[in-house]
């Protein structure tokens, strides 16, 4: 049987130390001990039963409940007042094959993998590499510290602009909504698992595009996501280079069009898999750090990527860089940010003293640690508005006291109804910064400035935000109604109350 440890009331704190949440009870849930490899059809059930019991107790006691991931979110989307479930010990995975898929599945069954809720992004990279077939995630955020479920449930964008976000390689959701109520969600337009397999794990099969696309980005409010099925790719390498380029007209054109013909790139004529700009807002005249990554066939004779003396790797998220800044005040802001960027965010590749970096996705995007108390907000705008948004930010008076950076990544539109990557090509603008009053003031000024300028934008659910029901409605329109209708269709009133949260209510979704 599964093991459940019940911890008394205390306070939970996220990895970046900017969110704390008092809770009534915290459950640590473990899979049962099994001899040899676990069996997909039988060994999942004891833990499912334990989680059903936890949900039932919350219903009986009138308490809210939320499953925790890796604690990587910088907002309260991932938590609730009431009770919390630590899922990080639930990390079984099961490669799937042709015998278990629906006759209508159009993909390659050998590239499907079932993963339990607690599987981290780092763990997923390891698990996929260990398979004899050697596979890789289709895309990933800039960190490895999240759980897979936590990453896609808050809409974490990926790292390649010709694909979508992390939720866009998820093709099935295994969700527990209450005692005796276990769901298996898929799109009707994209059936995956064979009906008898779903029945064999004791789940009710629901194939509905709108419901599935609603549940993908739902921050734990559709129930306890117990497992997922993802589509992977054959293992590949990333070749990464970083150069400092002037923030001139050709680079600005690339920012708003993704036409790279006017800027120097390591491989002219080849479209990169990943394109990113980082701007120090205190020194825009110093140009932008431009990172490009190219897909390469997997081989074993490469030198793994190097990290700096402080533990920063070539693909690390900017929070790992800016987190070393600590607390900053007043006139120290600009020189400290300048120094940090020039010492930690180095150039490499052709024309620099350092060679290009090669690595598997999990080696390039390897951050699993937080370096300081940090903040970060992320804004989604349409591709054509990227340059305009940058100029707006640089012109704000509040930028003087902003102890952080501005970065631009690009990603294809997601199918998830509430994905912040909702534009045909979304420019994801990240604002990683030290934990400071100047950070909050700058964020508020940016959001208000975008609204005043009439630039449509969205906000990453898992980062610092200022959601209100009106703002969420303005961002997503009728998709809000479809999302709420979908949630109501899979949760009875008692379950909706249990999986509600202050965050959900503040967004007008609860």
CSV table of C-alpha atoms in Angstrom, one decimal:
chain,number,residue,atom,x,y,z
A,1,UNK,CA,0.0,0.0,0.0
A,2,UNK,CA,1.0,3.6,-0.5
A,3,UNK,CA,2.6,5.5,2.4
A,4,UNK,CA,1.2,8.8,3.6
A,5,UNK,CA,2.9,11.0,6.2
A,6,UNK,CA,0.8,13.7,7.7
A,7,UNK,CA,2.6,16.9,8.8
A,8,UNK,CA,1.0,19.4,11.2
A,9,UNK,CA,0.2,23.0,10.5
A,10,UNK,CA,3.1,25.1,9.4
A,11,UNK,CA,4.2,27.5,6.6
A,12,UNK,CA,5.4,26.5,3.2
A,13,UNK,CA,7.9,28.6,1.3
A,14,UNK,CA,8.7,28.3,-2.4
A,15,UNK,CA,12.2,27.8,-3.8
A,16,UNK,CA,12.8,31.4,-4.7
A,17,UNK,CA,11.8,32.5,-1.2
A,18,UNK,CA,9.3,35.1,-2.4
A,19,UNK,CA,6.0,33.2,-1.6
A,20,UNK,CA,5.0,31.7,1.8
A,21,UNK,CA,1.7,30.0,2.6
A,22,UNK,CA,0.4,28.9,5.9
A,23,UNK,CA,-1.2,25.4,5.7
A,24,UNK,CA,-3.5,23.3,8.0
A,25,UNK,CA,-1.9,20.0,7.0
A,26,UNK,CA,0.8,18.8,4.6
A,27,UNK,CA,0.8,15.3,3.2
A,28,UNK,CA,3.9,13.5,2.0
A,29,UNK,CA,2.8,10.7,-0.3
A,30,UNK,CA,4.9,7.8,-1.4
A,31,UNK,CA,4.4,4.9,-3.8
A,32,UNK,CA,4.1,1.4,-2.4
A,33,UNK,CA,7.2,-0.7,-2.3
A,34,UNK,CA,7.2,-3.2,-5.1
A,35,UNK,CA,9.5,-6.1,-6.1
A,36,UNK,CA,11.2,-5.2,-9.4
A,37,UNK,CA,9.8,-2.7,-11.8
A,38,UNK,CA,6.3,-1.4,-11.0
A,39,UNK,CA,3.4,-2.5,-13.2
A,40,UNK,CA,1.4,0.2,-14.9
A,41,UNK,CA,-2.0,-1.6,-14.6
A,42,UNK,CA,-1.8,-2.6,-10.9
A,43,UNK,CA,0.8,-0.6,-9.0
A,44,UNK,CA,-0.6,2.8,-9.6
A,45,UNK,CA,-3.8,2.0,-7.8
A,46,UNK,CA,-2.7,2.0,-4.2
A,47,UNK,CA,-1.4,5.6,-4.4
A,48,UNK,CA,-4.5,6.6,-6.3
A,49,UNK,CA,-6.6,5.2,-3.4
A,50,UNK,CA,-4.5,7.1,-0.9
A,51,UNK,CA,-5.0,10.4,-2.8
A,52,UNK,CA,-8.8,9.7,-3.1
A,53,UNK,CA,-8.9,9.4,0.7
A,54,UNK,CA,-7.0,12.7,1.2
A,55,UNK,CA,-9.5,14.5,-1.1
A,56,UNK,CA,-12.4,12.8,0.7
A,57,UNK,CA,-11.1,14.0,4.1
A,58,UNK,CA,-10.8,17.6,2.7
A,59,UNK,CA,-14.4,17.4,1.5
A,60,UNK,CA,-15.6,16.1,4.8
A,61,UNK,CA,-13.7,18.7,6.8
A,62,UNK,CA,-14.5,21.6,4.5
A,63,UNK,CA,-10.8,22.3,3.7
A,64,UNK,CA,-9.2,23.5,0.5
A,65,UNK,CA,-6.5,21.3,-1.0
A,66,UNK,CA,-3.8,21.6,-3.6
A,67,UNK,CA,-1.1,19.3,-4.9
A,68,UNK,CA,2.4,20.8,-4.7
A,69,UNK,CA,5.1,20.4,-7.3
A,70,UNK,CA,8.7,21.6,-7.1
A,71,UNK,CA,7.9,24.9,-5.5
A,72,UNK,CA,9.4,26.7,-8.5
A,73,UNK,CA,6.5,29.1,-9.1
A,74,UNK,CA,7.0,32.7,-8.1
A,75,UNK,CA,3.2,33.3,-7.6
A,76,UNK,CA,0.6,31.8,-5.3
A,77,UNK,CA,-0.9,29.9,-8.2
A,78,UNK,CA,0.6,26.7,-7.0
A,79,UNK,CA,-0.7,26.8,-3.4
A,80,UNK,CA,-3.9,27.3,-1.4
A,81,UNK,CA,-4.9,28.0,2.2
A,82,UNK,CA,-5.9,24.7,3.8
A,83,UNK,CA,-4.1,21.5,2.9
A,84,UNK,CA,-1.2,20.7,0.6
A,85,UNK,CA,0.1,17.4,-0.9
A,86,UNK,CA,3.8,17.0,-1.6
A,87,UNK,CA,3.9,15.0,-4.9
A,88,UNK,CA,7.6,15.0,-5.4
A,89,UNK,CA,8.1,11.4,-4.3
A,90,UNK,CA,5.7,10.1,-7.0
A,91,UNK,CA,8.1,9.8,-9.8
A,92,UNK,CA,7.5,6.5,-11.6
A,93,UNK,CA,7.5,6.5,-15.3
A,94,UNK,CA,6.3,3.9,-17.9
A,95,UNK,CA,7.4,3.8,-21.5
A,96,UNK,CA,4.4,3.0,-23.7
A,97,UNK,CA,4.2,1.1,-26.9
A,98,UNK,CA,2.0,0.1,-29.8
A,99,UNK,CA,-0.1,-2.4,-27.7
A,100,UNK,CA,-1.5,0.3,-25.5
A,101,UNK,CA,-2.5,3.1,-27.8
A,102,UNK,CA,-5.7,4.0,-29.5
A,103,UNK,CA,-6.2,2.8,-33.1
A,104,UNK,CA,-6.6,6.5,-34.0
A,105,UNK,CA,-3.4,7.7,-32.5
A,106,UNK,CA,-1.4,9.3,-35.3
A,107,UNK,CA,2.0,9.5,-33.7
A,108,UNK,CA,4.8,7.0,-32.9
A,109,UNK,CA,3.9,5.0,-29.9
A,110,UNK,CA,7.5,4.3,-29.0
A,111,UNK,CA,7.9,8.0,-28.3
A,112,UNK,CA,5.2,8.1,-25.6
A,113,UNK,CA,6.0,8.1,-21.9
A,114,UNK,CA,3.7,8.1,-18.9
A,115,UNK,CA,5.1,10.0,-15.9
A,116,UNK,CA,3.7,10.4,-12.4
A,117,UNK,CA,3.0,13.9,-11.0
A,118,UNK,CA,6.2,14.2,-9.0
A,119,UNK,CA,8.6,13.7,-11.9
A,120,UNK,CA,10.9,16.7,-12.1
A,121,UNK,CA,12.1,18.2,-15.4
A,122,UNK,CA,15.6,17.1,-14.4
A,123,UNK,CA,14.3,13.6,-13.7
A,124,UNK,CA,12.4,13.4,-17.0
A,125,UNK,CA,15.6,14.3,-18.9
A,126,UNK,CA,17.4,11.5,-17.0
A,127,UNK,CA,14.6,9.0,-17.5
A,128,UNK,CA,14.4,9.6,-21.2
A,129,UNK,CA,18.1,9.4,-21.7
A,130,UNK,CA,18.3,6.1,-19.8
A,131,UNK,CA,15.8,4.4,-22.1
A,132,UNK,CA,17.5,2.2,-24.7
A,133,UNK,CA,15.6,4.3,-27.3
A,134,UNK,CA,17.2,7.5,-26.0
A,135,UNK,CA,14.7,10.3,-26.2
A,136,UNK,CA,14.4,13.9,-25.2
A,137,UNK,CA,11.8,16.4,-24.3
A,138,UNK,CA,10.5,18.4,-27.3
A,139,UNK,CA,11.1,21.7,-25.4
A,140,UNK,CA,11.7,22.9,-21.9
A,141,UNK,CA,11.8,26.0,-19.9
A,142,UNK,CA,15.0,27.5,-18.7
A,143,UNK,CA,15.0,25.5,-15.5
A,144,UNK,CA,15.1,21.8,-14.4
A,145,UNK,CA,13.8,22.4,-10.9
A,146,UNK,CA,10.1,22.3,-11.6
A,147,UNK,CA,8.0,19.1,-11.7
A,148,UNK,CA,6.7,18.4,-15.1
A,149,UNK,CA,3.2,18.9,-14.0
A,150,UNK,CA,4.0,22.1,-12.2
A,151,UNK,CA,5.7,23.5,-15.2
A,152,UNK,CA,3.0,22.9,-17.8
A,153,UNK,CA,0.1,23.6,-15.3
A,154,UNK,CA,1.3,27.3,-15.1
A,155,UNK,CA,2.0,27.5,-18.8
A,156,UNK,CA,5.8,27.5,-18.8
A,157,UNK,CA,7.0,28.4,-22.2
A,158,UNK,CA,9.6,26.4,-24.1
A,159,UNK,CA,12.8,27.2,-25.8
A,160,UNK,CA,12.1,26.8,-29.5
A,161,UNK,CA,9.9,29.3,-31.4
A,162,UNK,CA,8.8,26.8,-34.0
A,163,UNK,CA,7.1,24.7,-31.3
A,164,UNK,CA,4.8,25.5,-28.4
A,165,UNK,CA,5.2,25.5,-24.7
A,166,UNK,CA,5.7,22.6,-22.3
A,167,UNK,CA,2.0,21.8,-22.1
A,168,UNK,CA,2.0,21.3,-25.9
A,169,UNK,CA,3.8,17.9,-25.7
A,170,UNK,CA,1.3,16.6,-23.1
A,171,UNK,CA,-1.3,14.4,-24.8
A,172,UNK,CA,-3.1,12.8,-21.8
A,173,UNK,CA,-3.9,13.8,-18.2
A,174,UNK,CA,-4.6,11.3,-15.4
A,175,UNK,CA,-6.5,13.3,-12.8
A,176,UNK,CA,-8.1,12.4,-9.4
A,177,UNK,CA,-11.0,14.7,-8.5
A,178,UNK,CA,-12.5,12.9,-5.5
A,179,UNK,CA,-13.3,9.5,-3.9
A,180,UNK,CA,-14.2,7.1,-6.7
A,181,UNK,CA,-13.7,9.8,-9.3
A,182,UNK,CA,-10.5,9.3,-11.4
A,183,UNK,CA,-10.4,10.8,-14.9
A,184,UNK,CA,-8.3,10.3,-18.0
A,185,UNK,CA,-8.5,13.3,-20.3
A,186,UNK,CA,-7.5,13.5,-23.9
A,187,UNK,CA,-8.5,15.5,-27.0
A,188,UNK,CA,-11.2,14.0,-29.1
A,189,UNK,CA,-9.2,15.1,-32.1
A,190,UNK,CA,-6.1,13.3,-30.8
A,191,UNK,CA,-6.9,10.0,-29.1
A,192,UNK,CA,-3.9,8.4,-27.5
A,193,UNK,CA,-4.4,5.5,-25.1
A,194,UNK,CA,-6.4,2.4,-25.8
A,195,UNK,CA,-9.8,2.4,-24.0
A,196,UNK,CA,-9.0,-0.9,-22.3
A,197,UNK,CA,-5.8,0.5,-20.8
A,198,UNK,CA,-7.6,3.5,-19.4
A,199,UNK,CA,-10.2,1.2,-17.9
A,200,UNK,CA,-7.5,-1.0,-16.5
A,201,UNK,CA,-6.1,1.8,-14.4
A,202,UNK,CA,-9.6,2.5,-13.1
A,203,UNK,CA,-10.1,5.8,-14.8
A,204,UNK,CA,-13.1,7.3,-16.7
A,205,UNK,CA,-12.1,8.3,-20.2
A,206,UNK,CA,-13.2,11.8,-21.4
A,207,UNK,CA,-12.1,12.8,-24.9
A,208,UNK,CA,-13.0,16.4,-25.4
A,209,UNK,CA,-10.8,19.1,-27.0
A,210,UNK,CA,-12.1,22.0,-25.0
A,211,UNK,CA,-12.0,20.2,-21.6
A,212,UNK,CA,-8.5,18.9,-22.3
A,213,UNK,CA,-7.2,22.3,-23.5
A,214,UNK,CA,-8.8,23.9,-20.3
A,215,UNK,CA,-7.2,21.4,-17.9
A,216,UNK,CA,-3.7,21.8,-19.4
A,217,UNK,CA,-3.1,25.2,-17.8
A,218,UNK,CA,-5.2,25.1,-14.7
A,219,UNK,CA,-2.7,25.3,-11.8
A,220,UNK,CA,-4.0,22.3,-9.9
A,221,UNK,CA,-7.6,23.5,-9.9
A,222,UNK,CA,-9.1,20.6,-11.9
A,223,UNK,CA,-8.0,18.1,-9.2
A,224,UNK,CA,-4.8,16.2,-8.4
A,225,UNK,CA,-2.9,15.6,-11.6
A,226,UNK,CA,-1.6,12.1,-10.8
A,227,UNK,CA,0.1,11.4,-14.1
A,228,UNK,CA,0.6,12.6,-17.7
A,229,UNK,CA,1.4,11.1,-21.0
A,230,UNK,CA,4.0,13.1,-23.1
A,231,UNK,CA,5.2,12.8,-26.6
A,232,UNK,CA,9.0,12.9,-26.8
A,233,UNK,CA,11.6,13.1,-29.6
A,234,UNK,CA,14.6,11.1,-30.5
A,235,UNK,CA,17.6,12.3,-28.5
A,236,UNK,CA,19.4,15.4,-30.0
A,237,UNK,CA,22.0,17.9,-29.1
A,238,UNK,CA,21.8,21.7,-28.9
A,239,UNK,CA,24.7,23.8,-30.2
A,240,UNK,CA,24.6,27.1,-28.3
A,241,UNK,CA,26.4,30.4,-28.9
A,242,UNK,CA,26.1,33.8,-27.3
A,243,UNK,CA,27.3,37.1,-28.7
A,244,UNK,CA,26.8,40.7,-27.7
A,245,UNK,CA,25.3,42.7,-30.6
A,246,UNK,CA,24.4,46.4,-30.9
A,247,UNK,CA,20.8,47.1,-30.3
A,248,UNK,CA,20.4,48.6,-33.7
A,249,UNK,CA,17.8,48.6,-36.5
A,250,UNK,CA,18.7,45.1,-37.9
A,251,UNK,CA,18.6,43.5,-34.4
A,252,UNK,CA,15.3,45.3,-33.6
A,253,UNK,CA,13.9,44.0,-36.9
A,254,UNK,CA,14.9,40.5,-35.9
A,255,UNK,CA,13.1,41.0,-32.5
A,256,UNK,CA,9.8,41.9,-34.1
A,257,UNK,CA,9.9,39.6,-37.2
A,258,UNK,CA,12.3,36.7,-36.4
A,259,UNK,CA,14.0,37.5,-39.7
A,260,UNK,CA,17.7,36.9,-39.0
A,261,UNK,CA,19.1,37.9,-42.4
A,262,UNK,CA,20.2,41.3,-41.2
A,263,UNK,CA,22.2,40.2,-38.1
A,264,UNK,CA,25.3,38.2,-37.8
A,265,UNK,CA,24.5,34.6,-36.6
A,266,UNK,CA,26.9,31.7,-36.2
A,267,UNK,CA,25.3,29.8,-39.1
A,268,UNK,CA,24.0,32.2,-41.7
A,269,UNK,CA,21.1,30.9,-43.6
A,270,UNK,CA,20.2,28.3,-41.0
A,271,UNK,CA,17.2,29.0,-38.8
A,272,UNK,CA,18.1,28.5,-35.1
A,273,UNK,CA,15.9,26.4,-32.9
A,274,UNK,CA,16.1,29.0,-30.1
A,275,UNK,CA,16.6,32.8,-30.2
A,276,UNK,CA,16.9,34.9,-27.1
A,277,UNK,CA,17.9,38.5,-26.3
A,278,UNK,CA,19.0,39.8,-22.9
A,279,UNK,CA,19.1,43.6,-22.4
A,280,UNK,CA,20.6,45.4,-19.4
A,281,UNK,CA,18.1,48.2,-19.0
A,282,UNK,CA,20.7,50.3,-17.3
A,283,UNK,CA,23.0,50.1,-20.3
A,284,UNK,CA,21.0,49.6,-23.5
A,285,UNK,CA,23.8,51.4,-25.4
A,286,UNK,CA,25.9,48.4,-24.5
A,287,UNK,CA,23.8,46.3,-26.8
A,288,UNK,CA,22.1,43.0,-26.2
A,289,UNK,CA,23.3,39.5,-25.5
A,290,UNK,CA,21.9,37.3,-28.2
A,291,UNK,CA,21.8,33.6,-27.7
A,292,UNK,CA,21.1,31.2,-30.5
A,293,UNK,CA,20.8,27.4,-30.3
A,294,UNK,CA,20.8,24.9,-33.2
A,295,UNK,CA,19.5,21.4,-33.3
A,296,UNK,CA,22.2,18.8,-34.0
A,297,UNK,CA,22.2,15.0,-34.3
A,298,UNK,CA,23.1,13.2,-31.0
A,299,UNK,CA,26.6,11.9,-30.7
A,300,UNK,CA,28.7,10.9,-27.8
A,301,UNK,CA,32.0,12.6,-28.7
A,302,UNK,CA,31.2,16.1,-27.5
A,303,UNK,CA,32.4,18.0,-24.5
A,304,UNK,CA,29.5,18.6,-22.0
A,305,UNK,CA,28.7,22.3,-21.3
A,306,UNK,CA,30.8,24.1,-18.7
A,307,UNK,CA,29.5,26.1,-15.8
A,308,UNK,CA,31.0,29.2,-14.1
A,309,UNK,CA,32.8,29.1,-10.8
A,310,UNK,CA,29.5,30.2,-9.2
A,311,UNK,CA,27.5,27.4,-10.8
A,312,UNK,CA,25.9,29.2,-13.7
A,313,UNK,CA,25.6,27.0,-16.9
A,314,UNK,CA,25.2,28.3,-20.5
A,315,UNK,CA,21.5,27.7,-20.6
A,316,UNK,CA,20.6,28.6,-17.0
A,317,UNK,CA,17.6,30.8,-16.5
A,318,UNK,CA,18.3,34.4,-15.8
A,319,UNK,CA,17.0,34.0,-12.3
A,320,UNK,CA,20.1,31.9,-11.6
A,321,UNK,CA,22.2,34.8,-12.7
A,322,UNK,CA,20.3,37.7,-11.2
A,323,UNK,CA,19.7,35.7,-8.0
A,324,UNK,CA,23.3,36.4,-7.0
A,325,UNK,CA,22.5,40.1,-6.8
A,326,UNK,CA,20.9,39.8,-3.4
A,327,UNK,CA,19.4,43.0,-1.9
A,328,UNK,CA,20.3,46.2,-3.7
A,329,UNK,CA,19.4,49.8,-3.0
A,330,UNK,CA,19.5,53.2,-4.5
A,331,UNK,CA,22.4,54.3,-6.6
A,332,UNK,CA,24.0,50.8,-6.4
A,333,UNK,CA,21.5,49.3,-8.7
A,334,UNK,CA,22.9,50.1,-12.2
A,335,UNK,CA,26.6,49.3,-11.5
A,336,UNK,CA,25.7,46.1,-9.7
A,337,UNK,CA,23.5,44.9,-12.5
A,338,UNK,CA,26.2,45.9,-15.1
A,339,UNK,CA,28.9,44.1,-13.2
A,340,UNK,CA,26.8,41.0,-12.7
A,341,UNK,CA,25.9,40.7,-16.4
A,342,UNK,CA,29.4,41.2,-17.7
A,343,UNK,CA,31.0,38.7,-15.3
A,344,UNK,CA,28.3,36.0,-15.3
A,345,UNK,CA,26.6,36.3,-18.7
A,346,UNK,CA,29.6,35.7,-20.9
A,347,UNK,CA,29.9,35.4,-24.6
A,348,UNK,CA,30.9,32.2,-26.3
A,349,UNK,CA,31.1,30.8,-29.8
A,350,UNK,CA,32.9,31.8,-33.0
A,351,UNK,CA,34.8,35.1,-32.6
A,352,UNK,CA,35.1,34.8,-28.8
A,353,UNK,CA,37.7,33.2,-26.6
A,354,UNK,CA,35.2,30.4,-25.6
A,355,UNK,CA,33.9,27.7,-27.9
A,356,UNK,CA,30.3,27.0,-28.7
A,357,UNK,CA,28.6,24.8,-26.1
A,358,UNK,CA,27.1,21.4,-27.0
A,359,UNK,CA,24.8,19.4,-24.8
A,360,UNK,CA,21.6,17.5,-24.5
A,361,UNK,CA,18.6,19.7,-23.6
A,362,UNK,CA,18.8,18.7,-20.0
A,363,UNK,CA,22.5,19.6,-20.0
A,364,UNK,CA,22.0,23.1,-21.5
A,365,UNK,CA,18.9,23.9,-19.4
A,366,UNK,CA,20.2,22.5,-16.2
A,367,UNK,CA,19.3,25.0,-13.4
A,368,UNK,CA,17.8,23.2,-10.4
A,369,UNK,CA,18.9,25.7,-7.6
A,370,UNK,CA,17.8,29.1,-6.6
A,371,UNK,CA,20.7,31.4,-5.6
A,372,UNK,CA,18.9,34.1,-3.6
A,373,UNK,CA,15.6,35.6,-2.7
A,374,UNK,CA,14.3,36.5,-6.1
A,375,UNK,CA,11.4,37.9,-8.2
A,376,UNK,CA,10.4,37.5,-11.8
A,377,UNK,CA,7.5,38.5,-13.9
A,378,UNK,CA,6.9,37.3,-17.5
A,379,UNK,CA,4.8,39.0,-20.1
A,380,UNK,CA,3.5,37.6,-23.3
A,381,UNK,CA,3.1,40.0,-26.3
A,382,UNK,CA,2.6,39.4,-30.0
A,383,UNK,CA,5.8,39.1,-32.1
A,384,UNK,CA,5.2,42.5,-33.8
A,385,UNK,CA,4.9,44.3,-30.4
A,386,UNK,CA,8.3,43.1,-29.0
A,387,UNK,CA,10.3,46.1,-29.9
A,388,UNK,CA,7.6,48.5,-28.9
A,389,UNK,CA,7.4,46.8,-25.5
A,390,UNK,CA,11.1,47.1,-25.0
A,391,UNK,CA,11.1,50.8,-25.7
A,392,UNK,CA,8.3,51.4,-23.3
A,393,UNK,CA,10.2,49.6,-20.5
A,394,UNK,CA,13.4,51.5,-21.1
A,395,UNK,CA,11.5,54.8,-21.0
A,396,UNK,CA,9.9,54.2,-17.7
A,397,UNK,CA,11.2,56.4,-14.8
A,398,UNK,CA,11.0,53.3,-12.5
A,399,UNK,CA,13.7,51.5,-14.5
A,400,UNK,CA,16.3,53.5,-12.6
A,401,UNK,CA,15.7,51.5,-9.4
A,402,UNK,CA,15.0,48.2,-11.1
A,403,UNK,CA,17.6,45.6,-10.0
A,404,UNK,CA,17.1,43.3,-12.9
A,405,UNK,CA,17.3,42.4,-16.6
A,406,UNK,CA,14.9,42.1,-19.6
A,407,UNK,CA,15.0,39.1,-21.8
A,408,UNK,CA,13.1,38.1,-24.9
A,409,UNK,CA,12.2,34.6,-26.0
A,410,UNK,CA,9.8,33.4,-28.7
A,411,UNK,CA,7.4,30.5,-28.8
A,412,UNK,CA,4.6,29.3,-31.0
A,413,UNK,CA,0.9,29.7,-29.9
A,414,UNK,CA,-0.3,27.1,-27.4
A,415,UNK,CA,-3.6,25.2,-27.7
A,416,UNK,CA,-4.2,25.5,-23.9
A,417,UNK,CA,-7.1,28.0,-23.4
A,418,UNK,CA,-5.4,30.0,-20.6
A,419,UNK,CA,-1.8,29.7,-21.8
A,420,UNK,CA,-0.1,33.0,-21.6
A,421,UNK,CA,1.6,32.1,-25.0
A,422,UNK,CA,-1.7,32.8,-26.8
A,423,UNK,CA,-0.4,34.9,-29.7
A,424,UNK,CA,0.4,33.2,-33.0
A,425,UNK,CA,4.0,33.8,-32.1
A,426,UNK,CA,4.4,35.0,-28.6
A,427,UNK,CA,7.3,37.0,-27.5
A,428,UNK,CA,7.8,36.0,-23.8
A,429,UNK,CA,9.4,39.0,-22.0
A,430,UNK,CA,11.0,37.9,-18.7
A,431,UNK,CA,11.9,40.4,-16.0
A,432,UNK,CA,14.2,38.6,-13.5
A,433,UNK,CA,15.2,40.7,-10.6
A,434,UNK,CA,16.4,40.9,-7.0
A,435,UNK,CA,13.7,40.9,-4.3
A,436,UNK,CA,13.3,44.7,-3.8
A,437,UNK,CA,10.8,47.5,-3.7
A,438,UNK,CA,12.2,48.8,-7.0
A,439,UNK,CA,11.3,45.5,-8.6
A,440,UNK,CA,7.7,45.7,-7.6
A,441,UNK,CA,7.4,49.3,-8.7
A,442,UNK,CA,8.9,48.6,-12.1
A,443,UNK,CA,6.6,45.6,-12.7
A,444,UNK,CA,3.5,47.7,-11.8
A,445,UNK,CA,4.7,50.5,-14.1
A,446,UNK,CA,5.3,48.1,-17.0
A,447,UNK,CA,1.8,46.5,-16.7
A,448,UNK,CA,0.1,49.9,-16.5
A,449,UNK,CA,2.3,51.2,-19.3
A,450,UNK,CA,1.3,48.4,-21.6
A,451,UNK,CA,-2.4,48.9,-20.8
A,452,UNK,CA,-2.1,52.7,-21.4
A,453,UNK,CA,-0.3,52.1,-24.7
A,454,UNK,CA,-3.0,49.6,-25.9
A,455,UNK,CA,-0.5,46.8,-26.3
A,456,UNK,CA,-2.3,43.5,-25.7
A,457,UNK,CA,-0.4,41.3,-23.3
A,458,UNK,CA,-0.7,38.3,-21.0
A,459,UNK,CA,1.1,37.3,-17.8
A,460,UNK,CA,2.7,34.0,-16.8
A,461,UNK,CA,0.5,32.4,-14.2
A,462,UNK,CA,3.5,31.0,-12.3
A,463,UNK,CA,5.4,34.3,-11.9
A,464,UNK,CA,4.7,37.6,-10.2
A,465,UNK,CA,1.5,39.1,-11.5
A,466,UNK,CA,-1.4,41.5,-10.8
A,467,UNK,CA,-4.4,39.5,-12.0
A,468,UNK,CA,-7.9,40.7,-11.4
A,469,UNK,CA,-11.1,39.3,-12.9
A,470,UNK,CA,-11.2,42.2,-15.3
A,471,UNK,CA,-7.6,41.8,-16.5
A,472,UNK,CA,-8.0,38.0,-17.0
A,473,UNK,CA,-11.1,38.6,-19.0
A,474,UNK,CA,-9.4,41.3,-21.1
A,475,UNK,CA,-6.5,38.9,-21.8
A,476,UNK,CA,-8.5,35.8,-22.6
A,477,UNK,CA,-12.0,36.9,-23.5
A,478,UNK,CA,-14.5,34.0,-24.1
A,479,UNK,CA,-11.8,31.4,-23.3
A,480,UNK,CA,-12.5,32.2,-19.7
A,481,UNK,CA,-16.1,31.1,-20.0
A,482,UNK,CA,-15.0,27.9,-21.8
A,483,UNK,CA,-12.4,27.2,-19.1
A,484,UNK,CA,-14.9,27.7,-16.3
A,485,UNK,CA,-17.5,25.6,-18.0
A,486,UNK,CA,-15.0,22.8,-18.5
A,487,UNK,CA,-14.0,22.9,-14.9
A,488,UNK,CA,-17.6,22.7,-13.8
A,489,UNK,CA,-18.2,19.8,-16.1
A,490,UNK,CA,-15.5,17.6,-14.5
A,491,UNK,CA,-15.8,18.6,-10.8
A,492,UNK,CA,-18.9,18.3,-8.7
A,493,UNK,CA,-19.7,21.3,-6.4
A,494,UNK,CA,-17.9,19.7,-3.4
A,495,UNK,CA,-14.7,19.1,-5.4
A,496,UNK,CA,-14.8,22.6,-6.9
A,497,UNK,CA,-14.8,24.0,-3.4
A,498,UNK,CA,-11.9,21.8,-2.3
A,499,UNK,CA,-9.8,22.7,-5.4
A,500,UNK,CA,-10.6,26.4,-5.2
A,501,UNK,CA,-8.0,28.8,-3.9
A,502,UNK,CA,-7.6,32.5,-3.1
A,503,UNK,CA,-5.5,32.9,-6.3
A,504,UNK,CA,-8.2,31.3,-8.4
A,505,UNK,CA,-10.8,33.7,-6.9
A,506,UNK,CA,-8.6,36.7,-7.4
A,507,UNK,CA,-8.5,35.8,-11.1
A,508,UNK,CA,-12.3,35.4,-11.3
A,509,UNK,CA,-11.9,31.7,-12.1
A,510,UNK,CA,-13.1,30.2,-8.8
